[in-house]
Short mmCIF file of C-alpha atoms in Angstrom, two decimals:
data_model
loop_
_atom_site.label_atom_id
_atom_site.label_comp_id
_atom_site.label_asym_id
_atom_site.label_seq_id
_atom_site.Cartn_x
_atom_site.Cartn_y
_atom_site.Cartn_z
CA MET A 1 -32.52 -22.29 17.29
CA ILE A 2 -29.75 -21.98 14.70
CA LEU A 3 -27.97 -25.04 13.36
CA ALA A 4 -27.81 -27.59 16.17
CA ILE A 5 -25.78 -29.85 13.87
CA ILE A 6 -22.53 -28.02 14.59
CA ASP A 7 -23.05 -27.40 18.30
CA VAL A 8 -21.17 -30.59 19.14
CA PHE A 9 -17.79 -29.16 18.13
CA LEU A 10 -18.23 -25.43 18.64
CA LEU A 11 -16.60 -23.58 21.51
CA GLU A 12 -18.50 -21.71 24.18
CA ILE A 13 -18.31 -17.92 23.90
CA SER A 14 -15.85 -17.04 26.65
CA VAL A 15 -13.84 -14.04 25.42
CA ASN A 16 -15.12 -10.49 25.08
CA MET A 17 -13.48 -8.70 22.14
CA PHE A 18 -13.90 -5.15 20.86
CA LEU A 19 -11.82 -2.37 19.29
CA ARG A 20 -11.21 0.23 21.99
CA LYS A 21 -8.96 2.73 20.19
CA LEU A 22 -8.02 3.48 16.59
CA SER A 23 -5.25 5.79 15.34
CA ILE A 24 -4.86 6.66 11.66
CA VAL A 25 -2.20 8.68 9.84
CA ASN A 26 -2.32 9.40 6.08
CA TYR A 27 -4.72 6.58 5.23
CA LYS A 28 -6.54 7.61 2.04
CA ASN A 29 -8.23 10.95 2.79
CA CYS A 30 -7.85 10.64 6.57
CA LEU A 31 -4.64 12.49 7.48
CA SER A 32 -5.00 12.08 11.24
CA ALA A 33 -7.50 10.52 13.65
CA ASP A 34 -7.40 9.26 17.24
CA LEU A 35 -10.69 7.63 18.16
CA SER A 36 -12.15 5.83 21.15
CA PHE A 37 -15.14 3.56 20.53
CA SER A 38 -18.19 2.17 22.29
CA SER A 39 -18.07 -1.56 22.93
CA LYS A 40 -21.47 -1.88 21.21
CA ILE A 41 -22.56 0.43 18.36
CA ASN A 42 -20.48 3.08 16.59
CA CYS A 43 -21.97 5.20 13.82
CA PHE A 44 -20.17 7.32 11.22
CA VAL A 45 -22.32 9.92 9.50
CA GLY A 46 -21.56 12.38 6.72
CA ASN A 47 -22.20 13.11 3.08
CA ASN A 48 -20.99 10.74 0.39
CA GLY A 49 -17.29 10.99 -0.44
CA GLN A 50 -16.22 12.34 2.96
CA GLY A 51 -14.33 9.24 4.11
CA LYS A 52 -16.79 7.16 6.16
CA THR A 53 -15.91 3.97 4.31
CA ASN A 54 -12.18 4.66 4.71
CA ILE A 55 -12.52 4.47 8.51
CA LEU A 56 -14.22 1.07 8.26
CA ASP A 57 -11.54 -0.07 5.81
CA ALA A 58 -8.80 0.93 8.26
CA ILE A 59 -10.47 -1.26 10.88
CA TYR A 60 -10.68 -4.08 8.33
CA TYR A 61 -6.92 -3.74 7.75
CA LEU A 62 -6.25 -4.62 11.39
CA SER A 63 -7.81 -8.06 10.90
CA TYR A 64 -6.96 -9.00 7.31
CA CYS A 65 -3.61 -7.18 6.86
CA LYS A 66 -5.00 -5.53 3.72
CA SER A 67 -7.73 -3.24 2.44
CA ASN A 68 -11.14 -4.66 1.60
CA PHE A 69 -11.23 -2.49 -1.53
CA ASN A 70 -7.68 -2.06 -2.85
CA PRO A 71 -5.10 -4.83 -2.23
CA ILE A 72 -2.21 -2.63 -3.45
CA ASP A 73 -0.97 -1.19 -0.16
CA SER A 74 0.89 1.82 -1.56
CA GLU A 75 -2.25 3.04 -3.34
CA ASN A 76 -3.96 3.47 0.04
CA ILE A 77 -1.42 6.09 1.12
CA ASN A 78 -2.73 9.64 0.92
CA ASN A 79 -1.63 11.09 -2.42
CA GLU A 80 0.66 13.73 -0.95
CA GLU A 81 2.30 11.57 1.72
CA ALA A 82 5.07 8.95 1.86
CA PHE A 83 3.47 6.47 4.28
CA PHE A 84 0.37 5.49 6.22
CA VAL A 85 -0.01 4.04 9.71
CA ILE A 86 -2.99 2.30 11.29
CA LYS A 87 -2.88 1.33 14.96
CA GLY A 88 -5.60 -0.36 16.96
CA VAL A 89 -5.98 -1.36 20.60
CA PHE A 90 -8.37 -4.26 21.14
CA ASP A 91 -9.90 -5.29 24.44
CA LEU A 92 -9.63 -9.07 24.84
CA ASN A 93 -11.25 -10.00 28.15
CA GLU A 94 -10.19 -6.64 29.63
CA LYS A 95 -6.58 -7.06 28.45
CA ASP A 96 -5.11 -4.81 25.76
CA ALA A 97 -3.94 -6.29 22.45
CA SER A 98 -2.28 -3.87 20.04
CA VAL A 99 -2.08 -4.13 16.26
CA PHE A 100 0.21 -1.98 14.11
CA CYS A 101 0.22 -1.64 10.33
CA GLY A 102 2.72 0.62 8.57
CA VAL A 103 3.23 1.07 4.84
CA LYS A 104 5.94 3.21 3.20
CA ARG A 105 6.23 3.68 -0.53
CA ASN A 106 8.59 1.14 -2.14
CA GLN A 107 9.16 -0.66 1.17
CA LYS A 108 7.89 -3.88 2.73
CA LYS A 109 4.73 -3.57 4.83
CA GLN A 110 5.18 -3.78 8.60
CA PHE A 111 2.54 -5.63 10.59
CA LYS A 112 2.86 -6.20 14.34
CA PHE A 113 0.80 -7.79 17.09
CA ASN A 114 1.69 -6.63 20.61
CA ASP A 115 4.86 -5.03 19.17
CA LYS A 116 6.06 -8.30 17.62
CA GLU A 117 6.41 -8.23 13.84
CA TYR A 118 5.05 -11.13 11.80
CA SER A 119 7.32 -13.09 9.50
CA ARG A 120 4.18 -14.35 7.69
CA LEU A 121 1.05 -12.21 7.48
CA ALA A 122 -1.00 -15.40 7.13
CA ASP A 123 -0.29 -16.08 10.82
CA HIS A 124 -2.44 -13.06 11.78
CA ILE A 125 -5.51 -14.05 9.74
CA GLY A 126 -8.32 -15.20 12.02
CA LEU A 127 -6.80 -13.84 15.21
CA LEU A 128 -9.20 -10.86 15.33
CA PRO A 129 -12.17 -11.81 13.12
CA ILE A 130 -14.08 -9.05 11.37
CA VAL A 131 -17.07 -9.28 9.04
CA MET A 132 -17.58 -6.40 6.59
CA VAL A 133 -20.76 -5.68 4.64
CA SER A 134 -20.49 -3.08 1.87
CA PRO A 135 -22.27 -2.12 -1.37
CA TYR A 136 -19.37 -3.70 -3.28
CA ASP A 137 -20.42 -7.09 -1.93
CA ASN A 138 -23.07 -7.22 -4.63
CA GLU A 139 -20.21 -8.35 -6.88
CA LEU A 140 -20.43 -11.65 -5.00
CA ILE A 141 -23.71 -12.19 -6.84
CA ILE A 142 -23.11 -10.59 -10.23
CA GLY A 143 -19.31 -10.95 -10.48
CA GLY A 144 -17.01 -13.81 -11.45
CA SER A 145 -16.46 -17.11 -9.62
CA GLU A 146 -13.16 -15.95 -8.10
CA LEU A 147 -15.03 -13.60 -5.76
CA ARG A 148 -17.23 -16.40 -4.47
CA ARG A 149 -14.25 -18.73 -4.00
CA ASN A 150 -12.47 -15.97 -2.08
CA PHE A 151 -15.54 -15.49 0.12
CA VAL A 152 -15.52 -19.18 1.06
CA SER A 153 -11.74 -19.27 1.54
CA SER A 154 -11.70 -16.12 3.65
CA ILE A 155 -14.05 -17.75 6.17
CA ILE A 156 -12.35 -21.15 6.28
CA SER A 157 -8.92 -19.51 6.58
CA GLN A 158 -9.98 -17.74 9.77
CA TYR A 159 -10.35 -21.01 11.66
CA ASP A 160 -8.25 -23.50 9.64
CA LYS A 161 -4.59 -22.50 9.19
CA VAL A 162 -3.85 -25.75 7.35
CA TYR A 163 -6.44 -24.84 4.72
CA LEU A 164 -4.81 -21.45 4.17
CA ASP A 165 -1.37 -23.03 3.85
CA ARG A 166 -2.70 -25.62 1.38
CA LEU A 167 -4.40 -22.90 -0.66
CA ILE A 168 -1.16 -20.89 -0.83
CA ASP A 169 0.72 -24.04 -1.89
CA TYR A 170 -1.86 -24.91 -4.54
CA ASN A 171 -1.74 -21.43 -6.07
CA LYS A 172 2.07 -21.53 -6.21
CA LEU A 173 1.97 -24.90 -7.99
CA LEU A 174 -0.76 -23.64 -10.32
CA LYS A 175 1.41 -20.68 -11.30
CA GLN A 176 4.36 -22.98 -11.98
CA ARG A 177 2.21 -25.37 -14.02
CA ASN A 178 0.88 -22.52 -16.13
CA ILE A 179 4.42 -21.25 -16.79
CA MET A 180 5.43 -24.74 -17.90
CA LEU A 181 2.37 -25.09 -20.15
CA LYS A 182 3.15 -21.79 -21.82
CA GLN A 183 6.78 -22.74 -22.30
CA MET A 184 5.93 -26.19 -23.72
CA SER A 185 3.32 -24.70 -26.04
CA LYS A 186 5.76 -22.16 -27.47
CA GLU A 187 8.46 -24.81 -27.95
CA GLY A 188 6.02 -27.31 -29.47
CA LYS A 189 6.67 -29.94 -26.81
CA ARG A 190 4.16 -32.54 -25.56
CA ASP A 191 6.01 -33.97 -22.56
CA ARG A 192 3.28 -35.23 -20.25
CA ASP A 193 5.81 -36.64 -17.75
CA VAL A 194 7.22 -33.18 -17.04
CA ILE A 195 3.80 -31.72 -16.25
CA SER A 196 2.93 -34.73 -14.07
CA ILE A 197 5.38 -33.43 -11.43
CA TRP A 198 2.97 -30.58 -10.73
CA ASP A 199 -0.17 -32.64 -11.36
CA GLU A 200 0.55 -35.16 -8.62
CA GLN A 201 1.25 -32.50 -5.99
CA MET A 202 -1.76 -30.40 -6.98
CA ALA A 203 -4.06 -33.43 -6.97
CA VAL A 204 -3.29 -34.22 -3.33
CA ILE A 205 -3.62 -30.63 -2.16
CA GLY A 206 -6.66 -29.94 -4.36
CA ALA A 207 -8.55 -32.95 -2.99
CA GLU A 208 -7.98 -31.71 0.56
CA ILE A 209 -9.19 -28.19 -0.30
CA PHE A 210 -12.24 -29.61 -2.09
CA GLU A 211 -13.29 -31.70 0.92
CA LYS A 212 -12.91 -28.78 3.32
CA ARG A 213 -14.94 -26.48 1.09
CA LYS A 214 -17.63 -29.11 0.70
CA GLN A 215 -17.87 -29.68 4.45
CA PHE A 216 -17.98 -25.94 5.08
CA ILE A 217 -20.91 -25.36 2.68
CA GLU A 218 -22.86 -28.24 4.25
CA ILE A 219 -22.62 -26.51 7.63
CA PHE A 220 -22.85 -22.91 6.41
CA ASN A 221 -25.92 -23.33 4.16
CA PRO A 222 -28.52 -23.85 6.93
CA LEU A 223 -27.16 -20.83 8.80
CA PHE A 224 -27.46 -18.68 5.71
CA GLU A 225 -31.00 -19.91 4.99
CA GLU A 226 -32.15 -19.13 8.51
CA PHE A 227 -30.80 -15.58 8.45
CA TYR A 228 -32.40 -14.89 5.08
CA GLN A 229 -35.72 -16.20 6.39
CA TYR A 230 -35.40 -13.88 9.38
CA ILE A 231 -34.62 -10.76 7.33
CA THR A 232 -37.44 -11.42 4.82
CA LEU A 233 -39.96 -12.76 7.36
CA GLY A 234 -39.93 -16.15 5.65
CA LYS A 235 -41.32 -14.93 2.35
CA GLU A 236 -38.66 -16.51 0.10
CA LYS A 237 -36.55 -19.67 0.01
CA THR A 238 -32.82 -19.69 -0.66
CA LYS A 239 -30.05 -22.20 -1.21
CA LEU A 240 -26.30 -22.26 -1.82
CA ILE A 241 -24.92 -24.95 -4.12
CA TYR A 242 -21.21 -25.74 -4.23
CA ILE A 243 -20.03 -26.36 -7.79
CA SER A 244 -16.74 -28.20 -8.33
CA GLN A 245 -15.25 -30.27 -11.12
CA LEU A 246 -13.99 -32.67 -8.43
CA GLU A 247 -17.55 -33.84 -7.73
CA ASP A 248 -17.36 -36.23 -10.71
CA ALA A 249 -13.66 -36.98 -11.17
CA SER A 250 -10.28 -36.88 -9.43
CA LEU A 251 -7.99 -33.96 -10.16
CA LEU A 252 -5.44 -36.30 -11.76
CA ASP A 253 -8.08 -37.57 -14.19
CA LEU A 254 -9.13 -34.02 -14.98
CA PHE A 255 -5.53 -33.01 -15.67
CA GLU A 256 -5.02 -36.07 -17.89
CA LYS A 257 -8.11 -35.38 -20.01
CA SER A 258 -7.45 -31.64 -20.34
CA PHE A 259 -3.71 -31.80 -21.09
CA GLU A 260 -3.96 -31.11 -24.83
CA LYS A 261 -6.52 -28.37 -24.28
CA ASP A 262 -4.33 -26.79 -21.59
CA LEU A 263 -1.37 -26.71 -23.96
CA ILE A 264 -3.44 -24.81 -26.51
CA LEU A 265 -4.85 -22.43 -23.90
CA GLN A 266 -1.45 -22.15 -22.14
CA TYR A 267 -3.08 -22.34 -18.73
CA THR A 268 -4.72 -24.92 -16.43
CA SER A 269 -8.42 -25.19 -17.28
CA LYS A 270 -9.40 -27.76 -14.61
CA GLY A 271 -9.05 -27.76 -10.86
CA ILE A 272 -10.33 -26.34 -7.59
CA HIS A 273 -9.38 -22.87 -8.83
CA LYS A 274 -12.52 -23.16 -11.00
CA ASP A 275 -14.90 -23.88 -8.09
CA ASP A 276 -18.01 -21.73 -7.74
CA LEU A 277 -21.18 -21.18 -5.73
CA ASP A 278 -24.67 -21.07 -7.23
CA PHE A 279 -26.88 -18.57 -5.38
CA LEU A 280 -30.53 -19.62 -5.67
CA LEU A 281 -33.72 -17.77 -4.69
CA ASP A 282 -36.90 -19.81 -5.01
CA GLU A 283 -34.97 -22.25 -7.26
CA ASN A 284 -33.83 -19.43 -9.61
CA GLN A 285 -30.43 -17.75 -9.87
CA ILE A 286 -30.68 -14.55 -7.88
CA LYS A 287 -28.29 -12.69 -10.20
CA ARG A 288 -30.82 -13.16 -13.03
CA PHE A 289 -34.16 -12.95 -11.26
CA GLY A 290 -33.59 -11.16 -7.93
CA SER A 291 -34.46 -7.51 -7.32
CA GLN A 292 -31.90 -5.11 -5.86
CA GLY A 293 -33.57 -5.43 -2.45
CA GLN A 294 -33.53 -9.23 -2.64
CA GLN A 295 -29.88 -9.24 -3.68
CA LYS A 296 -28.96 -6.95 -0.79
CA SER A 297 -30.91 -9.16 1.63
CA TYR A 298 -29.03 -12.14 0.20
CA ILE A 299 -25.67 -10.47 0.85
CA LEU A 300 -26.69 -9.50 4.39
CA ALA A 301 -27.75 -13.08 5.12
CA LEU A 302 -24.42 -14.38 3.77
CA LYS A 303 -22.45 -11.99 5.96
CA LEU A 304 -24.57 -12.60 9.07
CA ALA A 305 -24.11 -16.34 8.54
CA GLN A 306 -20.36 -15.69 8.27
CA PHE A 307 -20.53 -13.85 11.60
CA GLU A 308 -22.49 -16.62 13.30
CA PHE A 309 -20.27 -19.36 11.90
CA LEU A 310 -17.13 -17.63 13.19
CA ARG A 311 -18.78 -16.74 16.49
CA ARG A 312 -19.44 -20.40 17.16
CA LEU A 313 -16.02 -21.59 16.07
CA LYS A 314 -14.01 -18.89 17.82
CA SER A 315 -14.16 -18.05 21.49
CA PHE A 316 -15.49 -14.53 20.87
CA LYS A 317 -17.84 -12.49 18.69
CA PRO A 318 -16.42 -11.01 15.48
CA ILE A 319 -16.69 -7.26 14.91
CA ILE A 320 -19.19 -6.28 12.22
CA LEU A 321 -18.68 -3.38 9.80
CA PHE A 322 -21.86 -2.23 8.03
CA ASP A 323 -21.11 0.21 5.21
CA ASP A 324 -24.17 1.94 3.72
CA ILE A 325 -26.54 -0.94 4.56
CA PHE A 326 -29.77 1.07 4.42
CA ASP A 327 -29.63 1.73 0.69
CA LYS A 328 -32.08 -0.39 -1.34
CA LEU A 329 -33.63 -2.02 1.76
CA ASP A 330 -37.25 -1.32 2.62
CA ASN A 331 -38.16 -0.26 6.17
CA GLU A 332 -39.42 -3.71 7.08
CA ARG A 333 -36.11 -5.37 6.25
CA VAL A 334 -34.10 -2.61 7.94
CA THR A 335 -36.16 -3.04 11.11
CA GLN A 336 -35.63 -6.80 11.09
CA LEU A 337 -31.90 -6.38 10.61
CA LEU A 338 -31.48 -3.85 13.41
CA LYS A 339 -33.54 -5.94 15.80
CA LEU A 340 -31.25 -8.83 15.08
CA VAL A 341 -27.91 -7.04 15.55
CA SER A 342 -29.06 -5.40 18.79
CA GLU A 343 -29.41 -8.82 20.43
CA ASN A 344 -26.79 -10.18 22.82
CA ASN A 345 -25.40 -12.64 20.26
CA PHE A 346 -23.76 -9.70 18.51
CA GLY A 347 -20.80 -7.75 19.83
CA GLN A 348 -19.27 -4.51 18.55
CA ILE A 349 -20.81 -2.95 15.43
CA PHE A 350 -19.66 -0.10 13.16
CA ILE A 351 -22.17 1.47 10.77
CA THR A 352 -21.99 4.26 8.18
CA ASP A 353 -24.87 6.34 6.85
CA THR A 354 -25.60 9.80 5.46
CA SER A 355 -28.37 10.57 7.98
CA ASN A 356 -27.62 11.40 11.61
CA GLU A 357 -31.35 11.74 12.36
CA ARG A 358 -32.05 8.21 11.15
CA PHE A 359 -29.32 6.84 13.39
CA GLU A 360 -30.51 8.66 16.49
CA HIS A 361 -34.09 7.51 15.92
CA ILE A 362 -33.01 3.87 15.47
CA LEU A 363 -30.62 3.92 18.44
CA ASP A 364 -33.30 5.33 20.72
CA GLU A 365 -35.54 2.39 19.81
CA ILE A 366 -32.77 -0.18 20.30
CA ASP A 367 -31.70 1.28 23.68
CA SER A 368 -28.04 0.32 23.30
CA LEU A 369 -24.70 1.90 24.15
CA TYR A 370 -23.39 3.91 21.21
CA LYS A 371 -21.17 6.66 19.84
CA ILE A 372 -21.88 8.78 16.78
CA PHE A 373 -19.10 10.42 14.75
CA ASN A 374 -19.32 12.98 11.98
CA ILE A 375 -16.87 12.78 9.08
CA THR A 376 -16.11 15.77 6.83
CA ASN A 377 -13.23 15.69 4.32
CA GLY A 378 -11.56 12.88 6.27
CA GLU A 379 -11.78 14.66 9.64
CA VAL A 380 -13.61 12.68 12.34
CA THR A 381 -15.46 14.31 15.24
CA GLU A 382 -17.51 12.62 17.98
CA ILE A 383 -20.92 14.32 18.15
CA ASN A 384 -23.08 12.14 20.42
CA SER A 385 -22.84 9.13 22.72
CA LYS A 386 -24.61 6.97 25.27
CA GLU A 387 -22.23 5.29 27.68
#
């Protein structure tokens, strides 16, 4: 049984959610597509570079209001076109919910839910939770701390709107403080009272963000550990450690002690924007000692824990997007993963792969509803299904 500690405040699963229809125009290499999906498993097959990942990314857009791979909206428009449009129809307890995203070059992005345009895109985040697993996620392990902070914040923001607002406020204040530090450094000023205006506001907000991140990791860590144990059949031990400068001092104290250093650097060197996660495998850092298979299993466990965490906090099951998950996983780990996602705790799943035969063999063993689509040069064709 997974993580009884949070059962006391988690909602019962009462809403069925899945993406029923997807329409795409001019998104990356997909010029036009109108697709209807299975409520369970949907597979996209085709050679590398044909556009399988672009379809998953379009689905991701409908939840996060942005691409998982390129945050610059205009760069996701097909090279020869002036705009892109992504439209989705979700089934929420047998009622339609429509999402529209439209981007034109040199114009503001349009994002609508049930034909009503948002004044703030942040208001949409968390409404239709999606968890994406892709080969690029390995950067969570080997990349910089910002990626790991964003991973934590992306989960918390889907259930805590106050956290997202506080994070936006903190980053605005951080930008202003850095501008002031740069200006004071160039002018040779040392006016601590001026900087304190930002310090006091950031200290209050930063302390709140720190506490919410700390609480989240305490709850999330056991979930992650259990999923990793499942995927690897209990052969290895893992642990996530939250690293923050606020563990040992208040943010005001940190700002006070680093003021002279910050003037020299011309940016803020202390704060919750420096937080990090330490990923351990058998007490060692996985980025230094883990194999490619172990690192991929680590990422899968992180993302499955993200799914389970959101499933318990929301009233429905998030959609899962698996992009090229079979690469660098041995058959044993693939089998364990597919057994897991075919269980009733999971809802709608989208998967990409280069092998249609592998999919059909796996789906026959799972005995689940599914649709299989072929993608060639951005064109999508349904080739098989079980309804």
